[in-house]
Short mmCIF file of C-alpha atoms in Angstrom, two decimals:
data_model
loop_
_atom_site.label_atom_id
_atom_site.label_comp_id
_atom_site.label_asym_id
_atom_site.label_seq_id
_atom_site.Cartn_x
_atom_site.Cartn_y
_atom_site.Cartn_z
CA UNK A 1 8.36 11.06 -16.91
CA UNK A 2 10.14 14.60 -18.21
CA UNK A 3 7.26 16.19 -16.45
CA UNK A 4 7.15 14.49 -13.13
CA UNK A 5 11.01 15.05 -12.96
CA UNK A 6 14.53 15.42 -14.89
CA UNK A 7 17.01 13.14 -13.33
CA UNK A 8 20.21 14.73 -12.65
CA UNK A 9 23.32 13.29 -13.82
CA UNK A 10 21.69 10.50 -15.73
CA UNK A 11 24.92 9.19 -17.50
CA UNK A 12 27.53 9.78 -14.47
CA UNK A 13 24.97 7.65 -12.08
CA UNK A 14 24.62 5.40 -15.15
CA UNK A 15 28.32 4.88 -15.16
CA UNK A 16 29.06 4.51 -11.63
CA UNK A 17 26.90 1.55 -11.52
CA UNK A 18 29.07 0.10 -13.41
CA UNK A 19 26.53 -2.17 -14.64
CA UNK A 20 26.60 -5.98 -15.43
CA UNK A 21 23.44 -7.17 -17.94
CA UNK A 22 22.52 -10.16 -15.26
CA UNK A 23 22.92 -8.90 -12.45
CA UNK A 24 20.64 -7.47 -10.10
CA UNK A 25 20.06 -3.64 -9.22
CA UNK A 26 17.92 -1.37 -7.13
CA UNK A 27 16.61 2.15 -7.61
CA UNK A 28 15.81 3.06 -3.96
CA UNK A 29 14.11 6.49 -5.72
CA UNK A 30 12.06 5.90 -8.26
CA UNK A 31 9.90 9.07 -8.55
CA UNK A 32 9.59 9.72 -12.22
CA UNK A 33 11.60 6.79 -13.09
CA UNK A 34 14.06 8.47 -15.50
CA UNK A 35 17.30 6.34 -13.90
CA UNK A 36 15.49 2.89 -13.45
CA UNK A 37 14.77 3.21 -17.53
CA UNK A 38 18.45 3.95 -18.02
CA UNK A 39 19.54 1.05 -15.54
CA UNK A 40 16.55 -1.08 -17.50
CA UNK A 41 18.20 -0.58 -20.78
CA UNK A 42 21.67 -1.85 -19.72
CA UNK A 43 20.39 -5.06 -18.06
CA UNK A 44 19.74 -7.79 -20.23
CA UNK A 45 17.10 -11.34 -20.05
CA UNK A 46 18.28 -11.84 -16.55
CA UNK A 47 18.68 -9.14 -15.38
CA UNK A 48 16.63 -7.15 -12.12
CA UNK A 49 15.36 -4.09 -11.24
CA UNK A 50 13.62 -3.23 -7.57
CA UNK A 51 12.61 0.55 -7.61
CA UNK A 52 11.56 2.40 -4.21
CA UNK A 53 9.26 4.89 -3.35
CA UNK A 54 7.11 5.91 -0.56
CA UNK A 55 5.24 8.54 -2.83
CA UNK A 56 1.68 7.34 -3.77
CA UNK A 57 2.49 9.69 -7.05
CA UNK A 58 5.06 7.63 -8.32
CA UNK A 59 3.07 4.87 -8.79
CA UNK A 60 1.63 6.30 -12.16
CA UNK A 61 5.31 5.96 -13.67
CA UNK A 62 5.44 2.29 -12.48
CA UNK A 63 7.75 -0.11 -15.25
CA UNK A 64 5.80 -2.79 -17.36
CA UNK A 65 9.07 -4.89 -17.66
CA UNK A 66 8.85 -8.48 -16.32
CA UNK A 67 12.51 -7.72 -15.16
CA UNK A 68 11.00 -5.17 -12.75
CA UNK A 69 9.54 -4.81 -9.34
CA UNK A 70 7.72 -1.77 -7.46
CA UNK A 71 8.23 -1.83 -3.70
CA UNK A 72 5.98 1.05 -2.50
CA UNK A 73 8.13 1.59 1.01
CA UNK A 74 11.00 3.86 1.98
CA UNK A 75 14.28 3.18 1.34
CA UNK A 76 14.60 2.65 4.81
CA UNK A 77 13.57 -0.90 4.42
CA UNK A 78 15.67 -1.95 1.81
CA UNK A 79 17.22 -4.78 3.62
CA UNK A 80 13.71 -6.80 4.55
CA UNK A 81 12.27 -5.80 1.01
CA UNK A 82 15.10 -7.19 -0.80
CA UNK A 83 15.63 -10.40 0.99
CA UNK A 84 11.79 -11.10 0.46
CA UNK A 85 11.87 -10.58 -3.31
CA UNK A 86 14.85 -13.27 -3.26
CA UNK A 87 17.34 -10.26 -4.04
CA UNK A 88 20.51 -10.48 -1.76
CA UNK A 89 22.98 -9.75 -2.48
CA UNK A 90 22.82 -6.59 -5.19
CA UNK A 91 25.01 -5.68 -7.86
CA UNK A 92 24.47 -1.89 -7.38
CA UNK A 93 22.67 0.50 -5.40
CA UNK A 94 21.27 4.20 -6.52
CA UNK A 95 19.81 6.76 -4.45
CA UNK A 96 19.00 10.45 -6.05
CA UNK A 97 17.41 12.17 -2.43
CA UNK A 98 15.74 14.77 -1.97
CA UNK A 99 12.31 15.95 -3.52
CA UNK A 100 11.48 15.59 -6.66
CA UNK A 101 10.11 18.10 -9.21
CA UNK A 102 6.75 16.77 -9.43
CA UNK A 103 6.87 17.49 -5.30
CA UNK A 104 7.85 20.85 -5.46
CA UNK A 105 5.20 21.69 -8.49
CA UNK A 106 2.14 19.97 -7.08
CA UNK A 107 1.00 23.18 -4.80
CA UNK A 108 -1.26 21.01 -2.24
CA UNK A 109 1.63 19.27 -1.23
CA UNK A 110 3.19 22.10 0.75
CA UNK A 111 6.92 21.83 -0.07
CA UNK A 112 7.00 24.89 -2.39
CA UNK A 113 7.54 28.38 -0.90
CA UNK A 114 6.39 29.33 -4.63
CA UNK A 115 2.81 28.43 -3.98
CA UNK A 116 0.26 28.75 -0.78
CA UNK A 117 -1.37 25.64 0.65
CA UNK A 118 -1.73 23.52 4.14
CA UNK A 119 0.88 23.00 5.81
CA UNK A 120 1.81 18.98 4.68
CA UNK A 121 5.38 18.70 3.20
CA UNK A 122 4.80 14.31 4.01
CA UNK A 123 6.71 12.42 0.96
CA UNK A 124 4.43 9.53 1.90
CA UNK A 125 1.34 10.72 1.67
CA UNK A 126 -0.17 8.21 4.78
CA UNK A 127 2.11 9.64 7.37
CA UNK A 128 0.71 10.87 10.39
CA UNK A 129 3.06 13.82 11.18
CA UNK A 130 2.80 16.99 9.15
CA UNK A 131 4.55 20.62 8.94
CA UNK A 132 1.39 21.37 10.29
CA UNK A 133 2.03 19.71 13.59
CA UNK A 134 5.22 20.65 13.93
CA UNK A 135 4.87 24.44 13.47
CA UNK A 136 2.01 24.24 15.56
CA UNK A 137 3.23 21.14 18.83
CA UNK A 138 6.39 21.36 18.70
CA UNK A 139 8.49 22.65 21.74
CA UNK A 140 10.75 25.99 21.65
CA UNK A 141 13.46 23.52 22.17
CA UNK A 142 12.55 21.63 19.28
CA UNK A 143 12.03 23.68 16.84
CA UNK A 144 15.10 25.56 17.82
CA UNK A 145 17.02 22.20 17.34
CA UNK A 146 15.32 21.62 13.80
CA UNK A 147 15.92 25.26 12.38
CA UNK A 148 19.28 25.12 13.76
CA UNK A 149 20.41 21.76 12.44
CA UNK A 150 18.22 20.92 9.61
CA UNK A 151 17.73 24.23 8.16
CA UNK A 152 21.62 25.99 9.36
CA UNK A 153 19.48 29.18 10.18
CA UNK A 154 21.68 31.46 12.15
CA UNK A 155 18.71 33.00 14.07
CA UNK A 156 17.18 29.73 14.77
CA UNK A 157 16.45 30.17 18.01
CA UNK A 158 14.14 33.87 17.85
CA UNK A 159 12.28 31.88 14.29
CA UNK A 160 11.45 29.31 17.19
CA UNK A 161 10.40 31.69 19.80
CA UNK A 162 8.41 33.67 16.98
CA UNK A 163 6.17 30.98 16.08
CA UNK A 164 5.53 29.72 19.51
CA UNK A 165 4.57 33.23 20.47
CA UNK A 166 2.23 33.72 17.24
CA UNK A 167 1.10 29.99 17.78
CA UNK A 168 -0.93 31.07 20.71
CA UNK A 169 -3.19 33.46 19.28
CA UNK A 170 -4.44 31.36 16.04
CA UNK A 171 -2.76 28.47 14.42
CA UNK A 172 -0.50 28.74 11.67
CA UNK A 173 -2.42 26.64 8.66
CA UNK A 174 -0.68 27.46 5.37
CA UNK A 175 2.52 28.34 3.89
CA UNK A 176 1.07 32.04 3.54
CA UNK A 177 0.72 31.87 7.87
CA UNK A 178 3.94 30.74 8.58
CA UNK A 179 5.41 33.38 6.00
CA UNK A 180 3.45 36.23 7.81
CA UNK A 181 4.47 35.09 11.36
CA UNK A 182 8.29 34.80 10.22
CA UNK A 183 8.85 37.61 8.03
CA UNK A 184 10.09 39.92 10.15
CA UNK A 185 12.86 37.42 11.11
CA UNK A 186 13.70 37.11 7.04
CA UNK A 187 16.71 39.20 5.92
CA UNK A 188 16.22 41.49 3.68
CA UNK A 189 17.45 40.40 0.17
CA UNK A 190 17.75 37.02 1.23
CA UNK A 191 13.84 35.72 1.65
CA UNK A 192 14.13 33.03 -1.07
CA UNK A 193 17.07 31.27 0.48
CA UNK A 194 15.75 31.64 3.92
CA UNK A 195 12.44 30.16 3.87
CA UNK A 196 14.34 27.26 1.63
CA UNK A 197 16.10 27.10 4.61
CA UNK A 198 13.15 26.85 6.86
CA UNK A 199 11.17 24.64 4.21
CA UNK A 200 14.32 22.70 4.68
CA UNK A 201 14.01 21.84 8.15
CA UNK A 202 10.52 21.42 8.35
CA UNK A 203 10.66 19.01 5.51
CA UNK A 204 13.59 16.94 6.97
CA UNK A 205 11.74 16.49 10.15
CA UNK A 206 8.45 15.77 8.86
CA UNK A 207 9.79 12.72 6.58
CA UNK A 208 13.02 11.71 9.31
CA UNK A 209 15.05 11.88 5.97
CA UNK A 210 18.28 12.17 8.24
CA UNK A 211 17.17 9.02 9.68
CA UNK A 212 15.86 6.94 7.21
CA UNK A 213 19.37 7.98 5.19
CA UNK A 214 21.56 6.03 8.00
CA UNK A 215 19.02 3.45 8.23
CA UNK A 216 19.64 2.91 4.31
CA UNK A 217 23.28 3.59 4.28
CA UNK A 218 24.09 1.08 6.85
CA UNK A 219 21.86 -1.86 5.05
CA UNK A 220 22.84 -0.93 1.74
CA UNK A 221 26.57 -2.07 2.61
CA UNK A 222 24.80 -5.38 4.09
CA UNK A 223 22.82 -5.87 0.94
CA UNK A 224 25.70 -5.15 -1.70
CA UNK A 225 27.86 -8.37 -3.07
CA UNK A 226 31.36 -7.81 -3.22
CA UNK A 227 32.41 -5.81 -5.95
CA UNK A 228 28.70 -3.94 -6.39
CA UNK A 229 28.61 0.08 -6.40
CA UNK A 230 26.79 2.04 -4.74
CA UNK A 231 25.80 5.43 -6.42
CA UNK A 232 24.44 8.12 -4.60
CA UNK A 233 23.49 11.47 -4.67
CA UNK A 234 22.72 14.46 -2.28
CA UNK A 235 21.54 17.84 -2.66
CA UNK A 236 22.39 19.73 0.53
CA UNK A 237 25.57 19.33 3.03
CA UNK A 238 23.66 17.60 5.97
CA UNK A 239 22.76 14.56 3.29
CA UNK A 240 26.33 14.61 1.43
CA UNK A 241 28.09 14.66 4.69
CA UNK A 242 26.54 11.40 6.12
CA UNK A 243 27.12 9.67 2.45
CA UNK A 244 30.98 10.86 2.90
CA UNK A 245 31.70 9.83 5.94
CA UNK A 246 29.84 6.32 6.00
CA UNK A 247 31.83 5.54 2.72
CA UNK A 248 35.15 6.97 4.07
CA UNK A 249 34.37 5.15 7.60
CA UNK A 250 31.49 2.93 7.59
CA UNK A 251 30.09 5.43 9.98
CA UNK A 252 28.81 8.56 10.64
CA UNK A 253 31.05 10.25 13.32
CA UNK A 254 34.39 9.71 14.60
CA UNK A 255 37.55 7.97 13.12
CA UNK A 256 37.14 4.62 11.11
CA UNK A 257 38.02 2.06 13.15
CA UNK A 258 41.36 -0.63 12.54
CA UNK A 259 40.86 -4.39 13.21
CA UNK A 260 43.25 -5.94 15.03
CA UNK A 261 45.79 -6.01 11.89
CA UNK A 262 45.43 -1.69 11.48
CA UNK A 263 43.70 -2.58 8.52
CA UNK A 264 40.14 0.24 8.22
CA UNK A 265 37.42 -1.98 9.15
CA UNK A 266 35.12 -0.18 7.20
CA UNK A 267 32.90 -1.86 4.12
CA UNK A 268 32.98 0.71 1.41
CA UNK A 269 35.99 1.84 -0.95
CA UNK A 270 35.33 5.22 -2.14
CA UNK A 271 35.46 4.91 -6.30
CA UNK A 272 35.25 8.77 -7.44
CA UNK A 273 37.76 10.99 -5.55
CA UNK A 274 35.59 13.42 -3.74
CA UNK A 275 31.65 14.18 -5.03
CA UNK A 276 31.42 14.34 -8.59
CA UNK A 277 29.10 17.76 -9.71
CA UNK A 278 26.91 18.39 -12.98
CA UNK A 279 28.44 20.33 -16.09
CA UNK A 280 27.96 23.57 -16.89
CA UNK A 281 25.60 22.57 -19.53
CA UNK A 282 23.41 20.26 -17.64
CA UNK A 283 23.31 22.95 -15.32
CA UNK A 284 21.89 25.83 -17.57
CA UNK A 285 19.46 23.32 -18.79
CA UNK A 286 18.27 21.88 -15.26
CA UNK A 287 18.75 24.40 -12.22
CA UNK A 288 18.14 21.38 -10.23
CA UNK A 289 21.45 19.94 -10.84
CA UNK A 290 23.35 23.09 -9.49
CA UNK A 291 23.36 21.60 -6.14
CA UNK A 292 24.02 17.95 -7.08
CA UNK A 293 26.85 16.03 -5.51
CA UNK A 294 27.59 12.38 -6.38
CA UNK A 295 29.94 10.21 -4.57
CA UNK A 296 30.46 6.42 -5.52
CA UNK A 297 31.33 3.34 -3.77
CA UNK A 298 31.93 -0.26 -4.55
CA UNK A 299 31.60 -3.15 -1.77
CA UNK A 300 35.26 -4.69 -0.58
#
């Protein structure tokens, strides 16, 4: 598991749970499977654990615990996967996004600028729609709009108009194409952080994470029993920004609505006053965690 992926914030996520030894919990990330030991440890006899993922490569970490379940879907179905393992309501939710290590090392996956390989960047490795596709179908329009929002690239609309232009001469393959065809469009001194940026964007859209996150956020207040936490963290603003404002308004835009006494009608109580961020020390040891924020709620 330590070489598939370091969780971050293993005791803070631990301890926003807030666990109960029977009761029931979900991992809706499982990847290397670091937290769902930890949660594993605190539950006792009775207790259960359902672990997500979508990633045909985090199968090999699967649990042999009779007190836990593998549910090879995105989180995005939590709701219909818990109700048919005879799991609603939950005592706690956790959700570490993002890509794990063991994504970013294995080169033929295509989410590393660090190595050169097709085009892919799909967490689940049956999806149809690939960076490929995108780079290569998309509209100017679109990828304007997904370089723009997903990736906060100032000059999001000349990367778009770029790679259409260089499009129609061959297609852009590999992570080595697309670099060729953008870098005059990288600033100089800042060509790591831009094509993150870009990887970014391509990677959000490929895998609808912005989607499937709402989708999640939304059922995982209809799955939690009163009282159970939900623990999640985000690694860049577009994520932590949907995970503040659903918890601060049980939605994603606008002001939290009153019923009809002025009381928020909203079904999550924030538990940690603003996003809670890694030490120092677990920083120097895990770069990962240098972007980390974790925000926890428990069901009214």
């Amino acid at each position: 598991m330590s070489e598939y992926h370091v969780p971050v914030m293993l005791r803070e996520c631990i301890d926003g749970l807030n666990i109960d030894p029977d009761g029931t919990y979900v991992d809706v990330t499982f990847g290397g499977g670091g937290h769902s030991r930890e949660i594993l440890k605190h539950l006792g006899p009775k207790g259960r654990l359902i672990a997500f993922d979508q990633d045909a490569d985090a199968q090999r970490n699967i649990i042999d615990d009779e007190r836990f379940v593998f549910v090879d879907q995105n989180f995005r179905y939590l709701k219909n996967f818990c109700r048919l393992h005879g799991a609603i309501p939950v005592n706690g939710i956790l959700a570490d996004l993002g890509v794990s290590s063991h994504q970013f090392d294995e080169a033929d996956r295509g989410f590393s600028i660090r190595f050169d390989a097709e085009l892919d960047m799909r967490m689940n490795q049956l999806g149809e729609l690939t960076a490929k596709d995108v780079v290569n179908n998309y509209s100017v329009a679109d990828l304007h709009r997904i370089f723009g929002i997903y990736g906060e690239i100032q000059n999001a609309k000349s990367l778009a108009e770029t790679i259409a232009t260089a499009r129609l001469n061959t297609s852009i393959v590999t992570i080595a194409d697309l670099k060729n065809v953008i870098s005059a469009r990288i600033p100089k001194g800042k060509e790591n952080k831009y094509l993150a940026q870009v990887f970014q964007a391509l990677r959000i859209e490929v895998n609808q994470e912005l989607e499937a996150l709402k989708d999640f956020l939304m059922q995982s207040a209809e799955v939690l029993a009163v009282g159970g936490r939900l623990v999640v963290m985000s690694y860049h603003s577009l994520e932590d920004r949907l995970v503040k404002n659903f918890i601060a308004k049980g939605k994603f835009s606008g002001e939290v609505e009153k019923d009809l006494y002025g009381n928020d009608n909203k079904p999550l109580d924030a538990v940690s006053r603003g996003a809670i961020t890694a030490s120092a020390e677990e920083i120097t040891n895990n770069n990962r965690a240098r972007s980390a924020k974790l925000r926890i709620a428990v069901k009214k």
